[in-house]
PDB file of C-alpha atoms in Angstrom:
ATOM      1  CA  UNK A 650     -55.649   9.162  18.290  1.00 45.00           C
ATOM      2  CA  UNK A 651     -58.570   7.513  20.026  1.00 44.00           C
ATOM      3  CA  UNK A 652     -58.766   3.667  19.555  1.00 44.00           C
ATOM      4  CA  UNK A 653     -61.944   2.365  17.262  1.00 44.00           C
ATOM      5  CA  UNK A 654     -65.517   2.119  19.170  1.00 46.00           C
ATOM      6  CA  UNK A 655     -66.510  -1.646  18.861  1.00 46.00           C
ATOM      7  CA  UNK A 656     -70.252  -2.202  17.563  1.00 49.00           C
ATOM      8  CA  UNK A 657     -71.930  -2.744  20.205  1.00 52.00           C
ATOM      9  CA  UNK A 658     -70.998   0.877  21.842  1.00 50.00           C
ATOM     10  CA  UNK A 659     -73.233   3.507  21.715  1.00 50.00           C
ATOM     11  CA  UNK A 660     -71.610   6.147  19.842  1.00 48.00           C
ATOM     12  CA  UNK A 661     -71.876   3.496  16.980  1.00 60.00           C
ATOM     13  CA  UNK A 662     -75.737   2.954  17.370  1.00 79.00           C
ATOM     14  CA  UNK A 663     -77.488   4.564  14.585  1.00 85.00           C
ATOM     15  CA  UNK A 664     -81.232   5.828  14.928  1.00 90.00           C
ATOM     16  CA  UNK A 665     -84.155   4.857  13.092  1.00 89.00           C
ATOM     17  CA  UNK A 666     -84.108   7.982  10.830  1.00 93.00           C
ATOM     18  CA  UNK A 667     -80.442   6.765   9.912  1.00 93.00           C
ATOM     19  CA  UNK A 668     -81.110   3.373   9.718  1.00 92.00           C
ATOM     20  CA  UNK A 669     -84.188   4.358   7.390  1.00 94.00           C
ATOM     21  CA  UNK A 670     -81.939   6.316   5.191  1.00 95.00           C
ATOM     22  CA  UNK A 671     -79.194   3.725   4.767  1.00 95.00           C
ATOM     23  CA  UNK A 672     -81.783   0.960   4.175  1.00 96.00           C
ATOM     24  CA  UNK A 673     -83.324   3.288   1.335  1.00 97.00           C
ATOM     25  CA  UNK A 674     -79.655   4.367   0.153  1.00 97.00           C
ATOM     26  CA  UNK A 675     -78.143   1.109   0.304  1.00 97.00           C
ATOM     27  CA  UNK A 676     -80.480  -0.915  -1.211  1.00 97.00           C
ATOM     28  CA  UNK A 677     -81.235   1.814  -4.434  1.00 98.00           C
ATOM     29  CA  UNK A 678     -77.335   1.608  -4.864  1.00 98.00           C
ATOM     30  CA  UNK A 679     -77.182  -2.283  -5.150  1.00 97.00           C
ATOM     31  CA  UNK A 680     -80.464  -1.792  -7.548  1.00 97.00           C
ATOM     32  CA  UNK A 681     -78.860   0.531  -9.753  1.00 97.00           C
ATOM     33  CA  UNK A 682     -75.628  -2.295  -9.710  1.00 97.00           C
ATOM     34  CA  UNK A 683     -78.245  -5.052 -10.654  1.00 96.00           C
ATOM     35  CA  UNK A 684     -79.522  -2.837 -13.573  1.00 96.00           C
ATOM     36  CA  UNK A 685     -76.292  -3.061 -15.164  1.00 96.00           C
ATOM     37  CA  UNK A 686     -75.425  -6.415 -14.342  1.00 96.00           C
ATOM     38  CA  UNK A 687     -78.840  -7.423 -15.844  1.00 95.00           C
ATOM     39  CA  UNK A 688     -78.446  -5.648 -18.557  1.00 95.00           C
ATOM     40  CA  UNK A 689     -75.708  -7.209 -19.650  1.00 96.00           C
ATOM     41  CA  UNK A 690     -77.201 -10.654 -19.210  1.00 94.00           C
ATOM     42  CA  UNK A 691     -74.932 -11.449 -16.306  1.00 96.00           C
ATOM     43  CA  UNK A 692     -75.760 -12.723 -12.963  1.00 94.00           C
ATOM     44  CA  UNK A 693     -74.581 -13.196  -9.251  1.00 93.00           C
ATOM     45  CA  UNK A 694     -74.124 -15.222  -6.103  1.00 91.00           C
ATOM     46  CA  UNK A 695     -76.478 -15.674  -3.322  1.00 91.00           C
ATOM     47  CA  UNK A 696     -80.398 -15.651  -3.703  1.00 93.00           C
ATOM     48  CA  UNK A 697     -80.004 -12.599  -5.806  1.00 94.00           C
ATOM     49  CA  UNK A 698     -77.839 -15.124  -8.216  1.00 94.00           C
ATOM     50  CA  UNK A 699     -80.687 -17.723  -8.125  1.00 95.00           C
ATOM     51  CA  UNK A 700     -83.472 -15.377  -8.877  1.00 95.00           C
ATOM     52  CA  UNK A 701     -81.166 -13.951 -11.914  1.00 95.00           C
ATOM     53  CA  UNK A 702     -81.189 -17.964 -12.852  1.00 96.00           C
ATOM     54  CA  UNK A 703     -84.818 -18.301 -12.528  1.00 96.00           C
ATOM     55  CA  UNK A 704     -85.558 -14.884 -14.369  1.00 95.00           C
ATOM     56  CA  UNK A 705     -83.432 -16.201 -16.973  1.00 94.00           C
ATOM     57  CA  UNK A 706     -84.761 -19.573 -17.627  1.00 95.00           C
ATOM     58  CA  UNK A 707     -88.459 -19.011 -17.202  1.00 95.00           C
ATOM     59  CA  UNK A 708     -89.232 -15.171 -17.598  1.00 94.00           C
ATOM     60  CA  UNK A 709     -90.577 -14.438 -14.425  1.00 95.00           C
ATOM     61  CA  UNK A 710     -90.409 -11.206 -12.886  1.00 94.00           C
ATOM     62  CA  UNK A 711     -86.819 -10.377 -11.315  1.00 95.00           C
ATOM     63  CA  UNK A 712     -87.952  -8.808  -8.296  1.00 95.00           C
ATOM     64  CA  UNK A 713     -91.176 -10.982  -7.227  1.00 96.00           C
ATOM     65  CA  UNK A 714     -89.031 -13.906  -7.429  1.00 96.00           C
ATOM     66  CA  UNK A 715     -85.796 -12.242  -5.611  1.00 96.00           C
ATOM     67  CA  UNK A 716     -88.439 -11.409  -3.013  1.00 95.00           C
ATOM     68  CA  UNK A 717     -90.210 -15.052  -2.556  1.00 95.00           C
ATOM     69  CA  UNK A 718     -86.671 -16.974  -2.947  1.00 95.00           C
ATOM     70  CA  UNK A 719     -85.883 -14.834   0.146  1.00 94.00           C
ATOM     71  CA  UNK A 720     -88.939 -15.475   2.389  1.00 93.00           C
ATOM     72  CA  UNK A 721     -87.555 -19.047   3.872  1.00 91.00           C
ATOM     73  CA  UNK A 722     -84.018 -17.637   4.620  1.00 89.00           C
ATOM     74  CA  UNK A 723     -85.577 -15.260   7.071  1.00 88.00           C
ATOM     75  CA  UNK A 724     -86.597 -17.604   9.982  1.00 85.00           C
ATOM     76  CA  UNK A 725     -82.571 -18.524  10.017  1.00 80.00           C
ATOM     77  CA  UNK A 726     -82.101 -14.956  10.288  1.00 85.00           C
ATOM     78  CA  UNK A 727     -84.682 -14.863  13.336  1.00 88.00           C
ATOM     79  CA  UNK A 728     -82.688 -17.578  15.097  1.00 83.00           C
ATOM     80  CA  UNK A 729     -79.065 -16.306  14.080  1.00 81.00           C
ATOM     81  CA  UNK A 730     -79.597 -12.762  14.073  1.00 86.00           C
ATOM     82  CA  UNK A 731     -82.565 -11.610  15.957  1.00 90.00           C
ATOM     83  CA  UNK A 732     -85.455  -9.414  15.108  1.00 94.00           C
ATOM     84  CA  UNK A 733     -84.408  -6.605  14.510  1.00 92.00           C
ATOM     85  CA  UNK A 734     -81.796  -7.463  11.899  1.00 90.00           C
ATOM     86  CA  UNK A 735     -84.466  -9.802  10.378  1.00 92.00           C
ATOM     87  CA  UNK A 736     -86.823  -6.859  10.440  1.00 94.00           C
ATOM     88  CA  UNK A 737     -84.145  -4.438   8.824  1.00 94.00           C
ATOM     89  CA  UNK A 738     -83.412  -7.498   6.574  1.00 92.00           C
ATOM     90  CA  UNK A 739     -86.719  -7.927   4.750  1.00 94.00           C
ATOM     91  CA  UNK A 740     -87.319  -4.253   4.310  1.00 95.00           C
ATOM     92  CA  UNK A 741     -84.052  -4.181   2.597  1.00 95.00           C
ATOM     93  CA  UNK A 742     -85.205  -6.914   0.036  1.00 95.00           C
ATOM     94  CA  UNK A 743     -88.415  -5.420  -0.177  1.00 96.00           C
ATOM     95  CA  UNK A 744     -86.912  -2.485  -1.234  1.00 97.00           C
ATOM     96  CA  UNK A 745     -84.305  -3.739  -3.363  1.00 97.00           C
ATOM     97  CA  UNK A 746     -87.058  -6.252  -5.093  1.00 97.00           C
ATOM     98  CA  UNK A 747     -89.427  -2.893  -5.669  1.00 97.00           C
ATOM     99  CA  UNK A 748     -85.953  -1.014  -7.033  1.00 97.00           C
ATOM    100  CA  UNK A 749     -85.049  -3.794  -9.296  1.00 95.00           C
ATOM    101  CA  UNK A 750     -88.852  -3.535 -10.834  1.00 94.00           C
ATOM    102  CA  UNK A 751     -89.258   0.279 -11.045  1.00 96.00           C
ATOM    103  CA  UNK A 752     -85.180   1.058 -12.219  1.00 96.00           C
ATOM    104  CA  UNK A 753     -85.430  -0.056 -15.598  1.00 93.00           C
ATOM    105  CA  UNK A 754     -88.763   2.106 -16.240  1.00 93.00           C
ATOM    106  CA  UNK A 755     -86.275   5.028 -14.501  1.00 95.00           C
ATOM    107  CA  UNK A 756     -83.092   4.022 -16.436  1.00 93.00           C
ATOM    108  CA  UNK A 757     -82.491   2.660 -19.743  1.00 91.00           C
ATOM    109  CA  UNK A 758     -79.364   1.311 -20.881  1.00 90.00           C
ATOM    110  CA  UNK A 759     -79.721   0.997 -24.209  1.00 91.00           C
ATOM    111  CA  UNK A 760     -76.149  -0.550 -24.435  1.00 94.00           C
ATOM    112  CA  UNK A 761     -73.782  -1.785 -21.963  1.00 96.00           C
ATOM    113  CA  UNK A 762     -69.892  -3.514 -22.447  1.00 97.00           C
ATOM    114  CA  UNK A 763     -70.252  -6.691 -20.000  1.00 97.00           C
ATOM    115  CA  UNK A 764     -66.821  -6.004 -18.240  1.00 97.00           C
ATOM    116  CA  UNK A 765     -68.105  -2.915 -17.394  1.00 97.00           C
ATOM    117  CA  UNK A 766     -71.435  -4.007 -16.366  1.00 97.00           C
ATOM    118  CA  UNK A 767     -69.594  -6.417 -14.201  1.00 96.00           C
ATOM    119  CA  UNK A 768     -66.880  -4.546 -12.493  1.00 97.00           C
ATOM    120  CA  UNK A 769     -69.377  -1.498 -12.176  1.00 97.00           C
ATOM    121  CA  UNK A 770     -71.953  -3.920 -11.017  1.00 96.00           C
ATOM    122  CA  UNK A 771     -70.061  -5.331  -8.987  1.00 95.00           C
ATOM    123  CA  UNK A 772     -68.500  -1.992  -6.587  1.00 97.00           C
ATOM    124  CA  UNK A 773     -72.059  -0.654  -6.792  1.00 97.00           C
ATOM    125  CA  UNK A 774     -73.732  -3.986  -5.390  1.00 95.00           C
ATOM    126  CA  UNK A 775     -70.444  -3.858  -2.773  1.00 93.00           C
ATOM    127  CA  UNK A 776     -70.997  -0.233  -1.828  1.00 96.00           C
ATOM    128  CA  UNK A 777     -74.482  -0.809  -1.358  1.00 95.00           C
ATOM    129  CA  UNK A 778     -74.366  -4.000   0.328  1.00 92.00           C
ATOM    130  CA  UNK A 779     -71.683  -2.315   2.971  1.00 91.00           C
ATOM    131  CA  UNK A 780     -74.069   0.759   3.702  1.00 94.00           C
ATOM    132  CA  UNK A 781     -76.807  -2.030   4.477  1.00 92.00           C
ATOM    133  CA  UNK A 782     -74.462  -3.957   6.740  1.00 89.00           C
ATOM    134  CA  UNK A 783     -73.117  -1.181   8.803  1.00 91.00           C
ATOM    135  CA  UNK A 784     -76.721  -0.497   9.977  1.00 92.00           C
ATOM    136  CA  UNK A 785     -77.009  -4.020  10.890  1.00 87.00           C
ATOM    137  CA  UNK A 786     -78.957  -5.222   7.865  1.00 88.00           C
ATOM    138  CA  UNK A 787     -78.626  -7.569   5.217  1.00 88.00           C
ATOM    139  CA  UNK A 788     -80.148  -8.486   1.449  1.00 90.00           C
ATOM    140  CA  UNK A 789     -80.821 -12.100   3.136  1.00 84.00           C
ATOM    141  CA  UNK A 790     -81.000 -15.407   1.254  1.00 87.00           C
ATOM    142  CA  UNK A 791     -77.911 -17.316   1.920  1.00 88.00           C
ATOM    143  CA  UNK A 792     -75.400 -14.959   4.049  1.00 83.00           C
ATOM    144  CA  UNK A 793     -78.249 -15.740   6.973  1.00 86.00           C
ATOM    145  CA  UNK A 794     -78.295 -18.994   6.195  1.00 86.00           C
ATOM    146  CA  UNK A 795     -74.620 -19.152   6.328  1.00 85.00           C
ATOM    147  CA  UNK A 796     -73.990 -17.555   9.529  1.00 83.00           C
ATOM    148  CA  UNK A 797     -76.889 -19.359  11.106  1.00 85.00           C
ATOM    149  CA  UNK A 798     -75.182 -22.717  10.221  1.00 87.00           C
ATOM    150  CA  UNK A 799     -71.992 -21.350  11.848  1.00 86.00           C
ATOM    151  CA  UNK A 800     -73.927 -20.487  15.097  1.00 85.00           C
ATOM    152  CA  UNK A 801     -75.683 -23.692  15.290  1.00 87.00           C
ATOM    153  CA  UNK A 802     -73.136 -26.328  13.603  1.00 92.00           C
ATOM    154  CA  UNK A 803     -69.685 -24.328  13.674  1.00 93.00           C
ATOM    155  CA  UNK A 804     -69.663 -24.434   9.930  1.00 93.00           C
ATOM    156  CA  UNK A 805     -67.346 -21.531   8.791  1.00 92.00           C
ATOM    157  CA  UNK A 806     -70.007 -19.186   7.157  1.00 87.00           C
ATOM    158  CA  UNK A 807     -67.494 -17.904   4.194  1.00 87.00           C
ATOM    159  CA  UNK A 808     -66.974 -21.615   2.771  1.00 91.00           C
ATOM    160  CA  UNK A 809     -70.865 -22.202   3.086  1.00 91.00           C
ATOM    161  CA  UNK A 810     -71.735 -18.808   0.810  1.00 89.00           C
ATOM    162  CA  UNK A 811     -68.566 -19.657  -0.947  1.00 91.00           C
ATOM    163  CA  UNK A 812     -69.933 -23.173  -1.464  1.00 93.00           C
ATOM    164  CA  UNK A 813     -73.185 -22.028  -2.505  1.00 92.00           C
ATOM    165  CA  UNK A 814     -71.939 -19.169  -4.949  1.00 90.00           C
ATOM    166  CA  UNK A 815     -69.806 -21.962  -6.810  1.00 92.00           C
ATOM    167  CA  UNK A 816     -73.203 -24.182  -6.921  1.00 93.00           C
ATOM    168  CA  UNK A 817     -74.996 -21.038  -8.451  1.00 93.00           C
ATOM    169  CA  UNK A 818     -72.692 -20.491 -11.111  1.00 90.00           C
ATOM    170  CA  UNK A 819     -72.047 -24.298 -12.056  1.00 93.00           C
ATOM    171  CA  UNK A 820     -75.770 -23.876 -12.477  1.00 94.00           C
ATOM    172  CA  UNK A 821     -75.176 -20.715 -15.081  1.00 94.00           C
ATOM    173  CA  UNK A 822     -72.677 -23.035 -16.647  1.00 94.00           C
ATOM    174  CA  UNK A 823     -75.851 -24.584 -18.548  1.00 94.00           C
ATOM    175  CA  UNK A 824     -78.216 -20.944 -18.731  1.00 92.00           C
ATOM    176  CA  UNK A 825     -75.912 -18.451 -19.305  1.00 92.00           C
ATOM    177  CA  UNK A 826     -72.783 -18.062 -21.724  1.00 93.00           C
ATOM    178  CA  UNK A 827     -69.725 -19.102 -20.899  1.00 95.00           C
ATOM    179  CA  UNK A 828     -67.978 -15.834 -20.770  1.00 95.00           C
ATOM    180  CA  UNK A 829     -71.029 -14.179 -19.315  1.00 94.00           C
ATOM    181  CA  UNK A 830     -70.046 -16.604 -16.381  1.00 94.00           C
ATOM    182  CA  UNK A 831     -66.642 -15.805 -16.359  1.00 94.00           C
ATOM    183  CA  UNK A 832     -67.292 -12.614 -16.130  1.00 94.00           C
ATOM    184  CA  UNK A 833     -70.210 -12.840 -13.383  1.00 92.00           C
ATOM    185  CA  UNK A 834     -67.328 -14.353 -11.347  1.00 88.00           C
TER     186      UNK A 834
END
């Protein structure tokens, strides 16, 4: 049995027509994981979690603002991550912004059990997420800000996200139910 390639050899490179795919792929699977979990009135961590907030509270449209909550976070992901993750990184949320405007046209779940919506959510947004990140890509927001704050100031980047998740849904605390929360969590 050969021993694993690491990711920086060649045979693990991935083209542009690959990378193109996944980036389409990845981010239409999260989108279609978003429908649900907005169906359901639920929400999420990360800047996806805040623009669920703000779409929420004030109406506004889910994908413009998941797309302009995103646009600061990508200068730390110029300075932790380089350009062409950054690059890879905004198409991703482009795409996944666009997606989470044109899916519900597409889709319609006329009804949807929140657990489901949540744990279905939930492995679609994962699958996606992990198609994204295998081709070096990202959905932004505050994963690049977390690992840029490792790079530069040796914070661990799991207890900044994790720190920011649990600030997000303290926040739901007073938008969302309760159990919609919970089960958000």
């Amino acid at each position: 049995m050969n021993a694993p390639t690491s990711p920086t050899d060649p045979a693990d490179r991935h083209n542009l027509f690959d990378d193109a795919q996944a980036l389409l792929t990845g981010t239409l699977v999260v989108a279609i994981g978003l429908v649900f979990i907005k169906q359901a009135g639920l929400l999420t961590g990360g800047t996806t979690g805040l623009a669920f907030l703000v779409h929420y509270l004030a109406k506004t449209n889910f994908g413009l603002t998941l797309f302009l909550i995103n646009i600061p976070f990508y200068l730390f992901g110029l300075k932790a991550l380089g350009k062409a993750f950054t690059l890879k990184t905004f198409c991703a949320v482009g795409l996944l912004s666009l997606y989470s405007e044109l899916l519900p046209q597409w889709i319609v779940v006329e009804r949807i059990h929140p657990l489901f919506a949540a744990i279905m959510g939930g492995l679609l947004a994962g699958a996606g997420l992990l198609m994204l990140i295998r081709h070096q890509a990202s959905l932004g927001g505050l994963g690049v800000m977390a690992i840029y704050l490792q790079k530069e100031k040796g914070w661990r980047a799991g207890n900044v996200q994790m720190f920011a998740d649990g600030f997000i849904v303290l926040v739901a605390l007073f938008v969302v139910d309760i159990e919609k929360v919970a089960l958000s969590i």
